[in-house]
Tab-separated table of C-alpha atoms in Angstrom:
chain	number	residue	atom	x	y	z
M	297	MET	CA	16.672	-13.067	21.052
M	298	THR	CA	15.596	-12.064	17.554
M	299	ASP	CA	12.735	-14.133	16.172
M	300	VAL	CA	13.329	-15.523	12.691
M	301	LEU	CA	9.875	-14.240	11.733
M	302	ASP	CA	10.536	-10.639	12.811
M	303	PRO	CA	11.263	-9.458	9.229
M	304	PHE	CA	7.739	-10.502	8.268
M	305	ARG	CA	6.113	-8.273	10.870
M	306	LEU	CA	4.725	-4.832	10.073
M	307	ASP	CA	4.951	-3.218	13.500
M	308	GLY	CA	4.979	0.554	13.136
M	309	LYS	CA	4.267	0.419	9.406
M	310	VAL	CA	1.389	2.274	7.755
M	311	ALA	CA	-0.427	0.522	4.922
M	312	VAL	CA	-3.135	1.545	2.467
M	313	LEU	CA	-5.135	-1.288	0.912
M	314	THR	CA	-7.818	-1.015	-1.751
M	315	GLY	CA	-10.499	-3.642	-2.259
M	316	ALA	CA	-10.461	-4.315	1.483
M	317	GLY	CA	-14.183	-4.985	1.749
M	318	SER	CA	-13.959	-8.582	0.560
M	319	GLY	CA	-11.813	-11.314	-0.944
M	320	ILE	CA	-8.061	-10.902	-1.181
M	321	GLY	CA	-8.202	-7.308	0.049
M	322	LYS	CA	-10.075	-8.243	3.205
M	323	ALA	CA	-7.827	-11.227	3.896
M	324	THR	CA	-4.775	-9.000	3.448
M	325	ALA	CA	-6.162	-6.370	5.814
M	326	GLU	CA	-6.805	-8.977	8.494
M	327	LEU	CA	-3.336	-10.473	8.076
M	328	PHE	CA	-1.590	-7.096	8.116
M	329	ALA	CA	-3.441	-6.123	11.287
M	330	SER	CA	-2.359	-9.369	12.961
M	331	VAL	CA	1.308	-8.498	12.420
M	332	GLY	CA	1.107	-4.928	13.661
M	333	ALA	CA	0.300	-2.661	10.711
M	334	SER	CA	-1.798	0.491	10.962
M	335	LEU	CA	-4.308	0.418	8.122
M	336	ILE	CA	-6.170	2.796	5.851
M	337	LEU	CA	-8.712	0.624	4.036
M	338	GLY	CA	-10.574	1.556	0.877
M	339	ASP	CA	-13.388	-0.055	-1.084
M	340	ILE	CA	-16.250	1.148	-3.251
M	341	ASP	CA	-18.573	-0.813	-0.929
M	342	GLU	CA	-18.532	1.425	2.130
M	343	VAL	CA	-20.547	-0.985	4.265
M	344	ALA	CA	-18.216	-3.885	3.523
M	345	VAL	CA	-14.971	-2.005	4.114
M	346	THR	CA	-16.327	-0.467	7.314
M	347	SER	CA	-17.158	-3.969	8.511
M	348	THR	CA	-13.575	-5.058	7.837
M	349	ALA	CA	-12.148	-2.092	9.730
M	350	ASP	CA	-14.571	-2.491	12.640
M	351	ALA	CA	-13.668	-6.166	13.054
M	352	ILE	CA	-9.964	-5.333	13.080
M	353	THR	CA	-10.464	-2.548	15.608
M	354	ALA	CA	-12.600	-4.778	17.821
M	355	ALA	CA	-9.758	-7.308	17.865
M	356	GLY	CA	-7.317	-4.637	19.047
M	357	GLY	CA	-5.958	-3.574	15.673
M	358	ASP	CA	-5.652	-0.144	14.087
M	359	ALA	CA	-7.778	0.446	10.985
M	360	VAL	CA	-9.966	3.106	9.423
M	361	ALA	CA	-12.233	2.703	6.409
M	362	LEU	CA	-12.911	5.078	3.535
M	363	ARG	CA	-15.213	4.663	0.582
M	364	CYS	CA	-12.962	4.669	-2.459
M	365	ASP	CA	-13.784	4.552	-6.150
M	366	ILE	CA	-10.382	3.630	-7.539
M	367	THR	CA	-11.319	4.917	-10.993
M	368	GLN	CA	-11.120	8.412	-9.508
M	369	LYS	CA	-7.640	9.856	-9.055
M	370	SER	CA	-8.854	11.987	-6.158
M	371	ASP	CA	-10.090	8.953	-4.215
M	372	ASN	CA	-6.693	7.266	-4.438
M	373	GLU	CA	-5.030	10.481	-3.345
M	374	ALA	CA	-7.460	10.695	-0.433
M	375	LEU	CA	-6.390	7.270	0.855
M	376	VAL	CA	-2.720	8.193	0.745
M	377	GLY	CA	-3.501	11.627	2.166
M	378	ARG	CA	-5.305	10.061	5.116
M	379	ALA	CA	-2.282	7.888	5.881
M	380	VAL	CA	0.002	10.914	5.836
M	381	ALA	CA	-2.423	13.027	7.865
M	382	ASP	CA	-2.843	10.359	10.554
M	383	TYR	CA	0.673	8.906	10.693
M	384	GLY	CA	2.971	11.235	8.766
M	385	ARG	CA	3.995	8.688	6.133
M	386	LEU	CA	3.052	5.721	3.957
M	387	ASP	CA	5.042	2.493	4.101
M	388	VAL	CA	2.928	0.057	2.082
M	389	MET	CA	0.397	0.421	-0.733
M	390	GLY	CA	-1.645	-2.579	-1.830
M	391	ASN	CA	-3.572	-1.994	-5.059
M	392	ILE	CA	-5.862	-4.988	-4.727
M	393	ALA	CA	-9.251	-3.828	-6.010
M	394	GLY	CA	-10.315	-5.125	-9.412
M	395	VAL	CA	-13.111	-6.952	-11.194
M	396	PRO	CA	-13.341	-10.062	-13.399
M	397	HIS	CA	-14.618	-10.097	-16.954
M	398	ASN	CA	-15.654	-12.968	-19.212
M	399	GLN	CA	-16.920	-12.129	-22.688
M	400	MET	CA	-16.004	-13.043	-26.221
M	401	LEU	CA	-13.851	-10.328	-27.738
M	402	THR	CA	-16.256	-9.636	-30.606
M	403	ASP	CA	-19.126	-9.058	-28.165
M	404	VAL	CA	-17.401	-6.466	-25.965
M	405	THR	CA	-18.991	-3.032	-26.217
M	406	GLU	CA	-17.031	0.189	-26.049
M	407	GLU	CA	-18.793	1.035	-22.793
M	408	GLU	CA	-17.779	-2.283	-21.225
M	409	LEU	CA	-14.205	-1.887	-22.421
M	410	ASP	CA	-14.044	1.591	-20.907
M	411	ARG	CA	-15.426	0.262	-17.604
M	412	MET	CA	-12.802	-2.481	-17.389
M	413	LEU	CA	-9.961	-0.147	-18.313
M	414	ALA	CA	-11.130	2.317	-15.672
M	415	ILE	CA	-11.312	-0.232	-12.855
M	416	ASN	CA	-8.520	-2.666	-13.669
M	417	LEU	CA	-5.973	-0.287	-15.176
M	418	LYS	CA	-6.656	3.349	-14.307
M	419	GLY	CA	-7.397	2.331	-10.720
M	420	PRO	CA	-4.023	0.679	-10.066
M	421	PHE	CA	-2.266	3.421	-12.040
M	422	PHE	CA	-3.761	6.137	-9.840
M	423	GLY	CA	-2.922	4.085	-6.746
M	424	VAL	CA	0.707	3.656	-7.779
M	425	GLN	CA	0.934	7.301	-8.777
M	426	ALA	CA	-0.347	8.542	-5.422
M	427	ALA	CA	1.729	6.126	-3.355
M	428	LEU	CA	4.958	6.574	-5.311
M	429	GLY	CA	4.604	10.335	-5.182
M	430	GLN	CA	4.454	10.183	-1.395
M	431	MET	CA	7.118	7.518	-0.893
M	432	LEU	CA	9.655	9.408	-2.998
M	433	THR	CA	9.489	12.238	-0.459
M	434	GLN	CA	10.337	9.887	2.408
M	435	GLU	CA	13.723	8.705	3.600
M	436	ALA	CA	12.541	5.182	4.418
M	437	GLY	CA	11.272	4.221	0.958
M	438	GLY	CA	8.296	1.893	0.861
M	439	SER	CA	6.641	-1.057	-0.833
M	440	ILE	CA	3.893	-1.041	-3.466
M	441	ILE	CA	2.126	-4.266	-4.394
M	442	ASN	CA	-0.182	-4.529	-7.390
M	443	VAL	CA	-2.525	-7.406	-8.161
M	444	ALA	CA	-2.584	-8.726	-11.721
M	445	SER	CA	-3.697	-12.264	-12.634
M	446	SER	CA	-2.311	-15.510	-13.999
M	447	GLY	CA	-4.974	-15.042	-16.660
M	448	MET	CA	-2.489	-12.792	-18.439
M	449	ASP	CA	-0.173	-15.768	-18.982
M	450	PHE	CA	-2.325	-17.871	-21.283
M	451	ALA	CA	-4.856	-17.516	-24.069
M	452	ALA	CA	-8.422	-18.559	-23.325
M	453	PRO	CA	-11.781	-17.600	-24.850
M	454	THR	CA	-13.602	-14.705	-23.113
M	455	LEU	CA	-10.495	-13.445	-21.280
M	456	ALA	CA	-9.293	-10.861	-23.819
M	457	VAL	CA	-10.233	-7.719	-21.901
M	458	TYR	CA	-9.444	-9.073	-18.445
M	459	ALA	CA	-6.070	-10.507	-19.451
M	460	MET	CA	-5.168	-7.317	-21.306
M	461	THR	CA	-5.811	-5.105	-18.289
M	462	LYS	CA	-3.910	-7.397	-15.941
M	463	ALA	CA	-0.915	-7.640	-18.267
M	464	ALA	CA	-0.840	-3.853	-18.332
M	465	VAL	CA	-0.793	-3.767	-14.524
M	466	ALA	CA	2.250	-6.043	-14.531
M	467	SER	CA	4.007	-3.731	-16.980
M	468	LEU	CA	3.101	-0.733	-14.833
M	469	GLY	CA	4.738	-2.389	-11.841
M	470	ARG	CA	8.043	-2.916	-13.607
M	471	THR	CA	8.235	0.680	-14.784
M	472	ALA	CA	7.271	2.057	-11.381
M	473	ALA	CA	9.946	-0.126	-9.780
M	474	ILE	CA	12.605	1.525	-11.933
M	475	GLU	CA	11.323	4.999	-11.105
M	476	GLY	CA	11.286	4.295	-7.375
M	477	ALA	CA	14.460	2.272	-6.976
M	478	HIS	CA	16.784	5.201	-6.247
M	479	LYS	CA	14.767	5.961	-3.089
M	480	ARG	CA	14.364	2.267	-2.221
M	481	VAL	CA	10.696	2.229	-3.096
M	482	ARG	CA	9.970	-1.346	-4.130
M	483	VAL	CA	7.170	-2.210	-6.556
M	484	ASN	CA	6.084	-5.795	-7.135
M	485	THR	CA	3.117	-7.486	-8.775
M	486	ILE	CA	1.362	-10.668	-7.754
M	487	ALA	CA	-0.483	-12.784	-10.308
M	488	PRO	CA	-3.049	-14.977	-8.532
M	489	GLY	CA	-4.406	-18.104	-10.115
M	490	ALA	CA	-7.937	-19.363	-9.513
M	491	THR	CA	-8.854	-18.129	-6.040
M	492	VAL	CA	-12.143	-18.477	-4.192
M	493	THR	CA	-13.641	-15.025	-3.565
M	494	ALA	CA	-17.058	-13.428	-3.895
M	495	PHE	CA	-16.334	-13.046	-7.613
M	496	THR	CA	-16.262	-16.831	-7.952
M	497	GLU	CA	-20.023	-16.730	-7.477
M	498	VAL	CA	-20.710	-14.025	-10.064
M	499	SER	CA	-21.022	-16.313	-13.074
M	500	VAL	CA	-23.419	-18.653	-11.241
M	501	THR	CA	-25.714	-15.990	-9.796
M	502	ASP	CA	-29.036	-15.137	-11.434
M	503	GLU	CA	-30.564	-11.682	-11.917
M	504	ASP	CA	-32.307	-11.919	-8.538
M	505	GLY	CA	-29.048	-12.584	-6.723
M	506	ASN	CA	-29.640	-16.291	-6.156
M	507	ILE	CA	-26.552	-18.496	-6.297
M	508	ASN	CA	-26.789	-21.790	-8.153
M	509	SER	CA	-24.936	-23.943	-5.622
M	510	GLU	CA	-24.686	-26.913	-7.978
M	511	ALA	CA	-23.137	-24.756	-10.681
M	512	LEU	CA	-20.797	-23.178	-8.120
M	513	ASP	CA	-19.614	-26.607	-6.971
M	514	GLY	CA	-19.055	-27.578	-10.589
M	515	LYS	CA	-17.038	-24.433	-11.251
M	516	ILE	CA	-14.823	-25.019	-8.232
M	517	LYS	CA	-14.263	-28.649	-9.246
M	518	MET	CA	-13.357	-27.537	-12.768
M	519	LEU	CA	-10.863	-24.964	-11.508
M	520	THR	CA	-9.422	-27.465	-9.047
M	521	GLY	CA	-9.000	-30.032	-11.797
M	522	ALA	CA	-7.090	-27.537	-13.936
M	523	SER	CA	-4.376	-27.257	-11.291
M	524	PRO	CA	-1.435	-29.693	-11.296
M	525	MET	CA	-1.716	-29.542	-7.502
M	526	GLN	CA	-5.439	-30.340	-7.665
M	527	MET	CA	-6.141	-27.266	-5.544
M	528	ILE	CA	-7.928	-23.967	-5.803
M	529	GLY	CA	-6.485	-20.990	-3.996
M	530	GLU	CA	-7.950	-19.201	-1.006
M	531	ALA	CA	-7.768	-15.456	-0.440
M	532	GLU	CA	-5.355	-16.101	2.408
M	533	ASP	CA	-2.859	-17.712	0.006
M	534	GLN	CA	-2.583	-14.444	-1.889
M	535	ALA	CA	-2.557	-12.380	1.313
M	536	ASN	CA	0.458	-14.340	2.563
M	537	LEU	CA	2.398	-13.435	-0.575
M	538	ILE	CA	1.349	-9.791	-0.312
M	539	LEU	CA	2.583	-9.732	3.290
M	540	TYR	CA	5.986	-11.051	2.223
M	541	LEU	CA	6.285	-8.315	-0.395
M	542	ALA	CA	5.132	-5.641	2.045
M	543	SER	CA	7.572	-6.696	4.740
M	544	ASP	CA	11.295	-6.193	5.184
M	545	ALA	CA	11.746	-9.898	4.426
M	546	SER	CA	11.588	-8.931	0.737
M	547	ARG	CA	13.712	-5.776	1.023
M	548	PHE	CA	15.880	-6.754	-1.992
M	549	ALA	CA	12.968	-7.734	-4.253
M	550	THR	CA	11.492	-5.272	-6.723
M	551	GLY	CA	10.154	-5.103	-10.260
M	552	GLN	CA	9.040	-8.732	-10.216
M	553	ILE	CA	5.866	-10.666	-11.026
M	554	TRP	CA	5.067	-13.237	-8.358
M	555	ARG	CA	2.736	-16.031	-9.479
M	556	CYS	CA	0.667	-17.864	-6.878
M	557	ASN	CA	-1.464	-20.238	-8.925
M	558	GLY	CA	-0.807	-23.862	-8.079
M	559	GLY	CA	1.133	-24.195	-11.328
M	560	ALA	CA	-2.055	-23.905	-13.398
M	561	PRO	CA	-0.625	-22.104	-16.481
M	562	MET	CA	1.772	-25.015	-16.994
M	563	VAL	CA	-1.107	-27.179	-18.223
M	564	TRP	CA	-2.877	-24.702	-20.515
């Protein structure tokens, strides 16, 4: 008898995920492996992404790790190329890697702006470009998932650069969806709200790498209080949504922005 959850499984599917060394990327890799996907994992932190792949393999999954600087077109192409070399195709691309940024607009230097554009915009662009190029040659189509942010939905001090890059990623997804639709390549974007990851600690960490636990607790309480649900997201919450969009359960969904944020923008 067919299980109602079968459409959510990824048995026999090949997925490339960036940012898989930590946070949402790591949680997504672990979830994908648990439902049968074969994984090519990329991250600029080679030690971290290798640890993710090793843990998946040790648990009986199928994963390989590659160091990937998403700002480099060739590195994105290498991830997709490895999937094709090992399995003959690419079914899912998750462009998850990205970095936060908090700085008043008038204080942003040209160098910092260029860095953010390279990581948060060029990176996903190169990922979509490489994946779409491959998927358009296949008969089975595919699914591309980009990660933007709910920060693009509201105006707040210090978010100018971050929100701008994430809004651009959402726009990229819609255009790519149109270009891939005729071959049933689906492209969707998720927009996470406040989610606990390693980046949550960045603003409360000193120059020596010491985390101010009191400040961290205060930050989490503040973010929790900003949610109508009085919750802060976990990486797994976003991974669950990414799985839906990667799976055949969402086969008729494309070109959309999916917000997973506890309703937070409603109160800004």
